[in-house]
CSV table of C-alpha atoms and ligand atoms in Angstrom, one decimal:
chain,number,residue,atom,x,y,z
A,1,MET,CA,-0.1,0.0,0.0
A,2,ASP,CA,1.1,3.5,-0.9
A,3,ILE,CA,0.2,5.8,2.0
A,4,ARG,CA,0.5,10.1,1.7
A,5,VAL,CA,0.2,11.9,4.7
A,6,PHE,CA,-0.4,15.8,3.7
A,7,ASP,CA,-0.7,18.9,5.8
A,8,GLY,CA,-4.1,20.0,5.4
A,9,LYS,CA,-7.6,18.7,3.3
A,10,LYS,CA,-6.8,20.9,0.4
A,11,LYS,CA,-3.7,19.4,-0.4
A,12,LEU,CA,-5.0,16.1,-0.2
A,13,ALA,CA,-8.1,16.7,-2.3
A,14,SER,CA,-5.7,18.4,-4.9
A,15,PHE,CA,-3.3,15.1,-5.1
A,16,ALA,CA,-6.8,12.8,-5.3
A,17,ALA,CA,-8.0,15.2,-8.1
A,18,ASP,CA,-4.7,14.6,-9.8
A,19,LEU,CA,-5.2,10.9,-9.2
A,20,PHE,CA,-8.8,11.3,-11.2
A,21,SER,CA,-7.7,13.8,-13.7
A,22,GLU,CA,-5.1,11.2,-14.7
A,23,VAL,CA,-7.5,8.3,-15.4
A,24,ILE,CA,-10.0,10.5,-17.0
A,25,LYS,CA,-7.6,12.0,-19.7
A,26,ASN,CA,-5.8,8.8,-20.3
A,27,ASN,CA,-9.0,6.6,-21.0
A,28,ALA,CA,-11.2,6.9,-24.0
A,29,ARG,CA,-14.0,5.5,-21.7
A,30,PRO,CA,-12.9,6.2,-18.1
A,31,VAL,CA,-14.7,4.1,-15.4
A,32,LEU,CA,-14.8,5.5,-11.9
A,33,GLY,CA,-16.1,4.2,-8.7
A,34,LEU,CA,-17.5,7.1,-6.5
A,35,ALA,CA,-18.2,7.5,-2.8
A,36,THR,CA,-20.4,9.3,-0.6
A,37,GLY,CA,-19.7,11.0,3.0
A,38,ALA,CA,-17.5,13.7,4.0
A,39,SER,CA,-14.4,12.1,2.7
A,40,PRO,CA,-14.5,12.7,-1.2
A,41,ILE,CA,-16.1,16.2,-0.7
A,42,ASP,CA,-13.5,18.3,-1.2
A,43,THR,CA,-12.0,15.7,-4.3
A,44,TYR,CA,-15.2,16.6,-6.0
A,45,LYS,CA,-15.0,20.2,-5.6
A,46,GLU,CA,-11.5,20.1,-6.9
A,47,LEU,CA,-12.8,18.3,-10.0
A,48,ILE,CA,-15.6,20.7,-10.6
A,49,LYS,CA,-13.2,23.5,-10.7
A,50,ARG,CA,-11.0,21.6,-13.1
A,51,PHE,CA,-14.0,21.2,-15.1
A,52,ASN,CA,-15.0,25.2,-14.7
A,53,ALA,CA,-11.3,25.8,-15.7
A,54,GLY,CA,-11.7,23.9,-19.0
A,55,GLU,CA,-9.2,21.3,-18.1
A,56,LEU,CA,-11.7,18.2,-17.4
A,57,SER,CA,-14.5,16.8,-19.3
A,58,PHE,CA,-16.7,14.0,-18.1
A,59,LYS,CA,-18.5,13.2,-21.3
A,60,ASN,CA,-17.0,10.0,-21.7
A,61,VAL,CA,-16.9,9.1,-18.1
A,62,THR,CA,-19.1,6.2,-16.8
A,63,THR,CA,-19.7,6.1,-12.6
A,64,PHE,CA,-20.3,3.5,-10.4
A,65,ASN,CA,-21.3,4.6,-7.0
A,66,LEU,CA,-20.5,2.1,-3.8
A,67,ASP,CA,-23.3,1.8,-1.7
A,68,GLU,CA,-26.9,3.4,-0.9
A,69,TYR,CA,-29.7,3.5,2.1
A,70,CYS,CA,-32.4,0.9,1.6
A,71,GLY,CA,-35.9,2.4,1.7
A,72,LEU,CA,-35.3,5.7,1.1
A,73,PRO,CA,-37.1,7.8,-1.8
A,74,LYS,CA,-34.4,8.1,-4.3
A,75,ASN,CA,-34.8,12.1,-4.1
A,76,ASP,CA,-34.5,12.1,-0.3
A,77,LYS,CA,-32.5,15.1,0.7
A,78,ASN,CA,-30.0,12.0,2.6
A,79,SER,CA,-29.8,9.5,-0.4
A,80,TYR,CA,-26.7,9.0,-2.0
A,81,TYR,CA,-28.3,9.8,-5.5
A,82,THR,CA,-29.0,13.1,-3.8
A,83,PHE,CA,-25.7,13.6,-2.4
A,84,MET,CA,-24.0,12.8,-5.8
A,85,MET,CA,-26.2,15.2,-7.6
A,86,GLU,CA,-25.4,18.1,-5.5
A,87,ASN,CA,-21.5,17.2,-4.8
A,88,LEU,CA,-20.7,16.4,-8.1
A,89,PHE,CA,-23.0,15.8,-11.1
A,90,ASP,CA,-24.9,18.9,-11.3
A,91,HIS,CA,-21.7,20.4,-11.9
A,92,VAL,CA,-20.2,18.8,-14.3
A,93,ASP,CA,-20.8,17.7,-18.1
A,94,ILE,CA,-21.3,13.8,-17.5
A,95,ASP,CA,-24.1,12.1,-19.3
A,96,LEU,CA,-26.2,10.9,-16.9
A,97,LYS,CA,-27.3,8.1,-18.8
A,98,ASN,CA,-23.3,6.7,-17.8
A,99,VAL,CA,-24.2,7.3,-13.9
A,100,ASN,CA,-24.9,4.5,-11.5
A,101,ILE,CA,-25.8,4.5,-8.2
A,102,PRO,CA,-27.3,1.6,-6.2
A,103,ASP,CA,-30.9,1.4,-6.1
A,104,GLY,CA,-32.1,1.3,-2.2
A,105,ASN,CA,-35.6,0.5,-3.3
A,106,ALA,CA,-35.2,-2.7,-6.2
A,107,GLU,CA,-37.7,-5.5,-5.5
A,108,ASP,CA,-35.8,-7.7,-5.9
A,109,PRO,CA,-32.4,-6.8,-4.3
A,110,GLU,CA,-30.3,-10.1,-5.2
A,111,ALA,CA,-31.3,-9.8,-8.7
A,112,TYR,CA,-30.6,-5.9,-8.6
A,113,ALA,CA,-27.7,-6.8,-6.9
A,114,LYS,CA,-26.2,-9.4,-10.1
A,115,GLU,CA,-27.1,-6.7,-12.7
A,116,TYR,CA,-25.3,-4.0,-11.0
A,117,GLU,CA,-22.4,-6.3,-11.1
A,118,GLU,CA,-22.8,-7.0,-14.5
A,119,LYS,CA,-22.9,-3.6,-15.0
A,120,ILE,CA,-19.5,-2.7,-14.2
A,121,LYS,CA,-18.4,-5.9,-16.0
A,122,ALA,CA,-19.9,-4.7,-19.2
A,123,ALA,CA,-18.5,-1.2,-18.9
A,124,GLY,CA,-14.9,-2.6,-18.6
A,125,GLY,CA,-14.7,-2.7,-14.8
A,126,ILE,CA,-13.6,0.2,-12.6
A,127,ASP,CA,-10.2,2.1,-13.5
A,128,ILE,CA,-10.0,3.8,-10.4
A,129,GLN,CA,-11.9,3.8,-7.1
A,130,LEU,CA,-12.2,6.5,-4.3
A,131,LEU,CA,-12.9,4.9,-0.8
A,132,GLY,CA,-13.7,6.3,2.7
A,133,ILE,CA,-13.3,4.5,5.7
A,134,GLY,CA,-15.3,3.7,8.5
A,135,VAL,CA,-14.6,4.3,12.4
A,136,ASN,CA,-15.0,0.8,12.4
A,137,GLY,CA,-12.7,0.0,9.1
A,138,HIS,CA,-16.2,-0.6,6.9
A,139,ILE,CA,-15.5,0.3,2.9
A,140,GLY,CA,-18.3,1.2,1.2
A,141,PHE,CA,-21.2,-0.2,3.5
A,142,ASN,CA,-19.0,-3.4,4.4
A,143,GLU,CA,-19.2,-4.0,8.0
A,144,PRO,CA,-16.6,-5.4,10.3
A,145,THR,CA,-17.7,-9.5,9.9
A,146,ASP,CA,-16.1,-13.0,9.5
A,147,ARG,CA,-15.9,-13.5,5.8
A,148,PHE,CA,-15.0,-10.5,3.1
A,149,SER,CA,-18.0,-10.3,1.0
A,150,GLU,CA,-18.0,-10.7,-2.5
A,151,GLY,CA,-20.4,-8.9,-5.0
A,152,THR,CA,-22.5,-6.2,-4.4
A,153,HIS,CA,-25.6,-7.0,-1.6
A,154,VAL,CA,-27.7,-6.1,1.0
A,155,VAL,CA,-26.1,-5.4,4.6
A,156,LYS,CA,-27.7,-4.6,7.8
A,157,LEU,CA,-25.9,-1.3,9.5
A,158,THR,CA,-23.8,-1.6,12.5
A,159,ASP,CA,-24.6,0.0,15.7
A,160,SER,CA,-21.3,2.3,15.1
A,161,THR,CA,-22.4,3.3,11.2
A,162,ILE,CA,-25.6,4.2,12.7
A,163,GLU,CA,-24.0,6.4,15.2
A,164,ALA,CA,-21.6,7.8,12.8
A,165,ASN,CA,-24.1,8.6,10.2
A,166,SER,CA,-27.3,9.5,11.9
A,167,ARG,CA,-26.2,12.9,12.5
A,168,TYR,CA,-27.4,14.0,8.9
A,169,PHE,CA,-31.1,12.5,9.5
A,170,THR,CA,-32.0,15.5,11.5
A,171,ASP,CA,-35.7,15.1,11.1
A,172,SER,CA,-36.2,11.2,10.2
A,173,GLU,CA,-35.1,7.7,11.2
A,174,MET,CA,-31.8,6.7,9.2
A,175,PRO,CA,-32.3,3.6,7.4
A,176,ARG,CA,-31.2,-0.1,9.1
A,177,TYR,CA,-29.9,-1.2,5.7
A,178,ALA,CA,-28.1,-0.6,2.7
A,179,VAL,CA,-27.1,-1.8,-0.6
A,180,THR,CA,-23.5,-2.0,-1.0
A,181,MET,CA,-20.9,-3.0,-3.6
A,182,GLY,CA,-19.0,-6.2,-1.9
A,183,VAL,CA,-15.4,-6.3,-1.0
A,184,GLY,CA,-14.6,-8.6,-3.9
A,185,SER,CA,-16.1,-5.7,-6.1
A,186,ILE,CA,-13.9,-3.2,-4.7
A,187,MET,CA,-10.5,-5.3,-4.7
A,188,ALA,CA,-11.6,-5.8,-8.5
A,189,ALA,CA,-11.2,-2.0,-9.4
A,190,LYS,CA,-7.7,-1.5,-11.3
A,191,LYS,CA,-6.5,1.2,-8.4
A,192,ILE,CA,-8.3,2.1,-5.3
A,193,VAL,CA,-7.9,5.5,-3.7
A,194,LEU,CA,-8.6,6.0,-0.2
A,195,ILE,CA,-9.4,9.1,2.1
A,196,ALA,CA,-9.0,9.4,5.7
A,197,THR,CA,-9.2,12.3,7.7
A,198,GLY,CA,-9.4,13.5,11.4
A,199,ARG,CA,-8.4,11.8,14.8
A,200,ALA,CA,-11.7,9.6,14.6
A,201,LYS,CA,-10.4,7.1,11.9
A,202,ALA,CA,-6.8,7.2,13.2
A,203,GLN,CA,-7.5,3.2,14.7
A,204,ALA,CA,-9.4,2.2,11.7
A,205,VAL,CA,-6.4,3.6,9.5
A,206,PHE,CA,-3.7,1.8,12.1
A,207,GLU,CA,-5.7,-1.5,12.0
A,208,THR,CA,-6.1,-0.9,7.9
A,209,VAL,CA,-2.1,-0.5,7.5
A,210,LYS,CA,-0.5,-2.1,10.5
A,211,GLY,CA,-3.0,-4.9,11.5
A,212,GLU,CA,-3.4,-8.8,10.1
A,213,VAL,CA,-5.7,-8.8,7.1
A,214,THR,CA,-9.0,-9.4,8.6
A,215,PRO,CA,-12.7,-9.3,7.5
A,216,SER,CA,-13.0,-7.8,11.1
A,217,CYS,CA,-11.3,-4.6,9.5
A,218,PRO,CA,-12.4,-5.0,6.2
A,219,ALA,CA,-10.5,-2.2,5.0
A,220,SER,CA,-7.5,-4.6,5.7
A,221,ILE,CA,-7.8,-6.3,2.2
A,222,LEU,CA,-6.1,-3.4,1.1
A,223,GLN,CA,-2.7,-4.6,1.8
A,224,THR,CA,-3.3,-7.1,-1.1
A,225,HIS,CA,-4.2,-4.9,-3.5
A,226,LYS,CA,-1.6,-4.1,-6.2
A,227,ASP,CA,-2.4,-0.3,-6.6
A,228,ALA,CA,-3.7,1.0,-3.3
A,229,ILE,CA,-2.9,4.5,-2.1
A,230,LEU,CA,-4.1,5.9,1.4
A,231,LEU,CA,-4.0,9.7,1.2
A,232,LEU,CA,-4.4,10.6,5.1
A,233,ASP,CA,-4.3,13.9,7.0
A,234,LYS,CA,-1.9,14.4,10.2
A,235,ALA,CA,-4.7,13.2,12.2
A,236,ALA,CA,-5.7,10.1,10.4
A,237,ALA,CA,-2.1,9.1,10.0
A,238,SER,CA,-1.3,10.1,14.4
A,239,LEU,CA,-1.2,6.2,15.1
A,240,LEU,CA,1.1,4.9,12.5
A,241,LYS,CA,4.6,5.8,13.4
B,1,LIG,P1,-17.2,10.2,5.9
B,1,LIG,O1,-17.7,8.2,6.1
B,1,LIG,O2,-16.4,10.3,5.0
B,1,LIG,O3,-18.6,10.3,6.1
B,1,LIG,O4,-16.5,10.1,7.3
B,1,LIG,C1,-16.8,7.3,5.3
B,1,LIG,C2,-17.5,5.9,5.6
B,1,LIG,O5,-18.5,5.9,6.5
B,1,LIG,O6,-17.0,5.0,4.5
Protein backbone atom coordinates (compact mmCIF):
# COMPACT_ATOMS: atom_id res chain seq x y z
CA MET A 1 0.00 0.00 0.00
CA ASP A 2 1.20 3.45 -0.87
CA ILE A 3 0.60 5.88 2.02
CA ARG A 4 0.71 9.66 1.69
CA VAL A 5 0.25 12.06 4.58
CA PHE A 6 -0.85 15.62 3.79
CA ASP A 7 -0.68 18.85 5.65
CA GLY A 8 -4.33 19.82 5.31
CA LYS A 9 -7.42 18.62 3.50
CA LYS A 10 -7.01 20.94 0.49
CA LYS A 11 -3.64 19.50 -0.52
CA LEU A 12 -5.00 16.01 -0.03
CA ALA A 13 -8.03 16.74 -2.21
CA SER A 14 -5.88 18.27 -4.91
CA PHE A 15 -3.68 15.15 -5.01
CA ALA A 16 -6.76 12.90 -5.15
CA ALA A 17 -8.16 15.02 -7.98
CA ASP A 18 -4.83 14.62 -9.83
CA LEU A 19 -5.20 10.83 -9.66
CA PHE A 20 -8.76 10.96 -10.99
CA SER A 21 -7.90 13.54 -13.68
CA GLU A 22 -5.11 11.34 -14.94
CA VAL A 23 -7.46 8.37 -15.36
CA ILE A 24 -10.11 10.54 -17.02
CA LYS A 25 -7.60 12.02 -19.47
CA ASN A 26 -5.79 8.78 -20.28
CA ASN A 27 -8.77 6.53 -20.99
CA ALA A 28 -11.15 6.75 -23.93
CA ARG A 29 -13.99 5.45 -21.72
CA PRO A 30 -12.94 5.98 -18.11
CA VAL A 31 -14.87 4.13 -15.41
CA LEU A 32 -14.84 5.72 -11.95
CA GLY A 33 -15.95 4.12 -8.71
CA LEU A 34 -17.30 6.87 -6.47
CA ALA A 35 -18.03 7.33 -2.79
CA THR A 36 -20.24 9.51 -0.62
CA GLY A 37 -19.76 10.87 2.90
CA ALA A 38 -17.64 13.74 4.13
CA SER A 39 -14.31 12.33 2.92
CA PRO A 40 -14.68 12.83 -0.87
CA ILE A 41 -16.39 16.24 -0.84
CA ASP A 42 -13.25 18.35 -1.27
CA THR A 43 -12.02 16.06 -4.04
CA TYR A 44 -15.32 16.54 -5.90
CA LYS A 45 -15.01 20.32 -5.41
CA GLU A 46 -11.54 20.19 -6.92
CA LEU A 47 -12.75 18.14 -9.90
CA ILE A 48 -15.60 20.62 -10.47
CA LYS A 49 -13.08 23.47 -10.36
CA ARG A 50 -11.00 21.76 -13.03
CA PHE A 51 -14.09 21.18 -15.16
CA ASN A 52 -15.03 24.88 -14.86
CA ALA A 53 -11.49 25.83 -15.84
CA GLY A 54 -11.87 23.76 -19.02
CA GLU A 55 -9.17 21.31 -17.94
CA LEU A 56 -11.41 18.27 -17.57
CA SER A 57 -14.48 16.79 -19.23
CA PHE A 58 -16.74 14.04 -17.91
CA LYS A 59 -18.40 13.48 -21.32
CA ASN A 60 -16.98 9.99 -21.75
CA VAL A 61 -16.98 9.06 -18.08
CA THR A 62 -19.03 6.23 -16.58
CA THR A 63 -19.47 6.08 -12.81
CA PHE A 64 -20.51 3.45 -10.29
CA ASN A 65 -21.29 4.47 -6.75
CA LEU A 66 -20.42 2.21 -3.86
CA ASP A 67 -23.66 2.18 -1.96
CA GLU A 68 -27.12 3.51 -1.17
CA TYR A 69 -29.51 3.31 1.77
CA CYS A 70 -32.44 0.95 1.47
CA GLY A 71 -35.93 2.32 1.78
CA LEU A 72 -35.21 6.02 1.18
CA PRO A 73 -36.93 7.70 -1.77
CA LYS A 74 -34.34 8.37 -4.50
CA ASN A 75 -34.73 12.14 -4.08
CA ASP A 76 -34.65 12.13 -0.28
CA LYS A 77 -32.24 14.77 1.00
CA ASN A 78 -30.16 12.02 2.63
CA SER A 79 -30.06 9.60 -0.31
CA TYR A 80 -26.69 9.05 -1.91
CA TYR A 81 -28.31 9.82 -5.25
CA THR A 82 -29.06 13.33 -3.96
CA PHE A 83 -25.57 13.57 -2.49
CA MET A 84 -23.93 12.75 -5.81
CA MET A 85 -26.12 15.12 -7.80
CA GLU A 86 -25.45 17.99 -5.38
CA ASN A 87 -21.76 17.37 -4.84
CA LEU A 88 -20.66 16.41 -8.35
CA PHE A 89 -23.00 15.47 -11.18
CA ASP A 90 -25.08 18.68 -11.28
CA HIS A 91 -21.88 20.65 -11.81
CA VAL A 92 -20.08 18.74 -14.59
CA ASP A 93 -20.83 17.59 -18.16
CA ILE A 94 -21.41 13.92 -17.34
CA ASP A 95 -24.13 12.13 -19.29
CA LEU A 96 -26.54 10.91 -16.59
CA LYS A 97 -27.09 7.75 -18.66
CA ASN A 98 -23.59 6.76 -17.61
CA VAL A 99 -24.17 7.36 -13.90
CA ASN A 100 -24.87 4.27 -11.80
CA ILE A 101 -25.92 4.49 -8.16
CA PRO A 102 -27.30 1.37 -6.48
CA ASP A 103 -31.08 1.36 -6.18
CA GLY A 104 -31.99 0.99 -2.52
CA ASN A 105 -35.61 0.22 -3.42
CA ALA A 106 -35.23 -2.65 -5.88
CA GLU A 107 -38.13 -5.09 -5.77
CA ASP A 108 -35.79 -8.04 -6.00
CA PRO A 109 -32.58 -6.85 -4.29
CA GLU A 110 -30.65 -10.02 -5.09
CA ALA A 111 -31.39 -9.90 -8.79
CA TYR A 112 -30.67 -6.18 -8.76
CA ALA A 113 -27.28 -6.71 -7.07
CA LYS A 114 -26.31 -9.22 -9.76
CA GLU A 115 -27.35 -6.77 -12.45
CA TYR A 116 -25.19 -4.04 -10.87
CA GLU A 117 -22.16 -6.34 -10.94
CA GLU A 118 -22.87 -7.23 -14.58
CA LYS A 119 -23.04 -3.55 -15.46
CA ILE A 120 -19.65 -2.89 -13.90
CA LYS A 121 -18.19 -5.77 -15.91
CA ALA A 122 -19.89 -4.66 -19.12
CA ALA A 123 -18.37 -1.19 -18.67
CA GLY A 124 -14.94 -2.82 -18.61
CA GLY A 125 -14.41 -2.77 -14.83
CA ILE A 126 -13.55 0.15 -12.58
CA ASP A 127 -10.37 2.03 -13.49
CA ILE A 128 -10.13 3.97 -10.23
CA GLN A 129 -12.15 3.52 -7.06
CA LEU A 130 -12.57 6.24 -4.43
CA LEU A 131 -13.15 5.11 -0.83
CA GLY A 132 -13.73 6.60 2.59
CA ILE A 133 -13.33 4.46 5.67
CA GLY A 134 -15.69 3.99 8.59
CA VAL A 135 -14.48 4.39 12.18
CA ASN A 136 -15.02 0.62 12.34
CA GLY A 137 -12.88 -0.01 9.24
CA HIS A 138 -15.77 -0.46 6.82
CA ILE A 139 -15.39 0.31 3.11
CA GLY A 140 -18.56 1.05 1.20
CA PHE A 141 -21.07 -0.37 3.66
CA ASN A 142 -19.08 -3.57 4.12
CA GLU A 143 -19.20 -3.77 7.88
CA PRO A 144 -16.80 -5.78 10.06
CA THR A 145 -17.83 -9.42 9.92
CA ASP A 146 -16.32 -12.90 9.73
CA ARG A 147 -15.73 -13.12 6.00
CA PHE A 148 -14.99 -10.71 3.19
CA SER A 149 -18.02 -10.13 1.00
CA GLU A 150 -17.85 -10.67 -2.73
CA GLY A 151 -20.27 -8.82 -5.01
CA THR A 152 -22.95 -6.19 -4.49
CA HIS A 153 -25.39 -7.16 -1.72
CA VAL A 154 -27.74 -5.86 0.95
CA VAL A 155 -26.28 -5.29 4.43
CA LYS A 156 -27.61 -4.55 7.88
CA LEU A 157 -25.80 -1.50 9.20
CA THR A 158 -23.93 -1.79 12.49
CA ASP A 159 -24.54 0.40 15.54
CA SER A 160 -21.20 2.15 14.92
CA THR A 161 -22.25 3.19 11.40
CA ILE A 162 -25.71 4.22 12.57
CA GLU A 163 -24.12 6.36 15.27
CA ALA A 164 -21.64 7.92 12.80
CA ASN A 165 -24.24 8.75 10.12
CA SER A 166 -27.37 9.52 12.12
CA ARG A 167 -26.20 13.14 12.43
CA TYR A 168 -27.50 13.67 8.88
CA PHE A 169 -30.97 12.34 9.71
CA THR A 170 -32.18 15.28 11.78
CA ASP A 171 -35.88 14.93 10.98
CA SER A 172 -36.23 11.27 10.01
CA GLU A 173 -35.05 7.87 11.15
CA MET A 174 -31.82 6.61 9.61
CA PRO A 175 -32.32 3.45 7.50
CA ARG A 176 -31.00 0.22 9.03
CA TYR A 177 -30.17 -1.47 5.72
CA ALA A 178 -28.16 -0.49 2.68
CA VAL A 179 -27.07 -1.97 -0.64
CA THR A 180 -23.32 -1.91 -1.20
CA MET A 181 -20.72 -3.08 -3.65
CA GLY A 182 -18.90 -5.97 -2.00
CA VAL A 183 -15.28 -6.11 -0.90
CA GLY A 184 -14.71 -8.30 -3.97
CA SER A 185 -16.23 -5.67 -6.27
CA ILE A 186 -14.01 -3.00 -4.71
CA MET A 187 -10.86 -5.13 -4.93
CA ALA A 188 -11.49 -5.72 -8.64
CA ALA A 189 -10.84 -2.02 -9.34
CA LYS A 190 -7.55 -1.39 -11.12
CA LYS A 191 -6.60 1.40 -8.72
CA ILE A 192 -7.99 2.23 -5.27
CA VAL A 193 -7.74 5.61 -3.54
CA LEU A 194 -8.82 5.75 0.10
CA ILE A 195 -9.22 9.10 1.85
CA ALA A 196 -9.21 9.38 5.65
CA THR A 197 -9.05 12.57 7.66
CA GLY A 198 -9.47 13.39 11.32
CA ARG A 199 -8.50 11.76 14.61
CA ALA A 200 -11.68 9.65 14.68
CA LYS A 201 -10.27 7.59 11.77
CA ALA A 202 -6.80 7.06 13.25
CA GLN A 203 -7.52 3.65 14.83
CA ALA A 204 -9.23 2.29 11.70
CA VAL A 205 -6.30 3.56 9.60
CA PHE A 206 -3.83 1.94 11.97
CA GLU A 207 -5.60 -1.42 11.73
CA THR A 208 -5.88 -1.10 7.95
CA VAL A 209 -2.16 -0.50 7.55
CA LYS A 210 -0.51 -2.33 10.43
CA GLY A 211 -3.08 -4.93 11.46
CA GLU A 212 -3.60 -8.37 10.02
CA VAL A 213 -5.74 -8.78 6.93
CA THR A 214 -9.07 -9.62 8.49
CA PRO A 215 -12.77 -9.14 7.69
CA SER A 216 -13.14 -7.64 11.17
CA CYS A 217 -11.42 -4.61 9.58
CA PRO A 218 -12.67 -4.77 5.98
CA ALA A 219 -10.26 -2.05 4.76
CA SER A 220 -7.29 -4.23 5.80
CA ILE A 221 -7.76 -6.21 2.59
CA LEU A 222 -6.31 -3.24 0.72
CA GLN A 223 -2.90 -4.49 1.90
CA THR A 224 -3.28 -7.19 -0.76
CA HIS A 225 -4.28 -4.88 -3.64
CA LYS A 226 -1.52 -4.17 -6.13
CA ASP A 227 -2.36 -0.48 -6.60
CA ALA A 228 -3.98 0.93 -3.46
CA ILE A 229 -3.09 4.36 -2.12
CA LEU A 230 -4.13 5.86 1.21
CA LEU A 231 -4.38 9.63 1.39
CA LEU A 232 -4.34 10.77 5.01
CA ASP A 233 -4.17 13.97 6.97
CA LYS A 234 -1.86 14.11 9.99
CA ALA A 235 -4.65 13.34 12.46
CA ALA A 236 -5.78 10.21 10.61
CA ALA A 237 -2.14 9.09 10.32
CA SER A 238 -1.33 9.89 13.96
CA LEU A 239 -1.11 6.26 15.17
CA LEU A 240 1.04 5.01 12.31
CA LYS A 241 4.50 5.98 13.61
P1 LIG B 1 -17.18 9.81 6.06
O1 LIG B 1 -17.63 8.30 5.97
O2 LIG B 1 -16.42 10.12 4.82
O3 LIG B 1 -18.46 10.59 6.16
O4 LIG B 1 -16.34 9.93 7.29
C1 LIG B 1 -16.75 7.35 5.47
C2 LIG B 1 -17.38 5.98 5.56
O5 LIG B 1 -18.17 5.73 6.47
O6 LIG B 1 -17.04 5.14 4.71
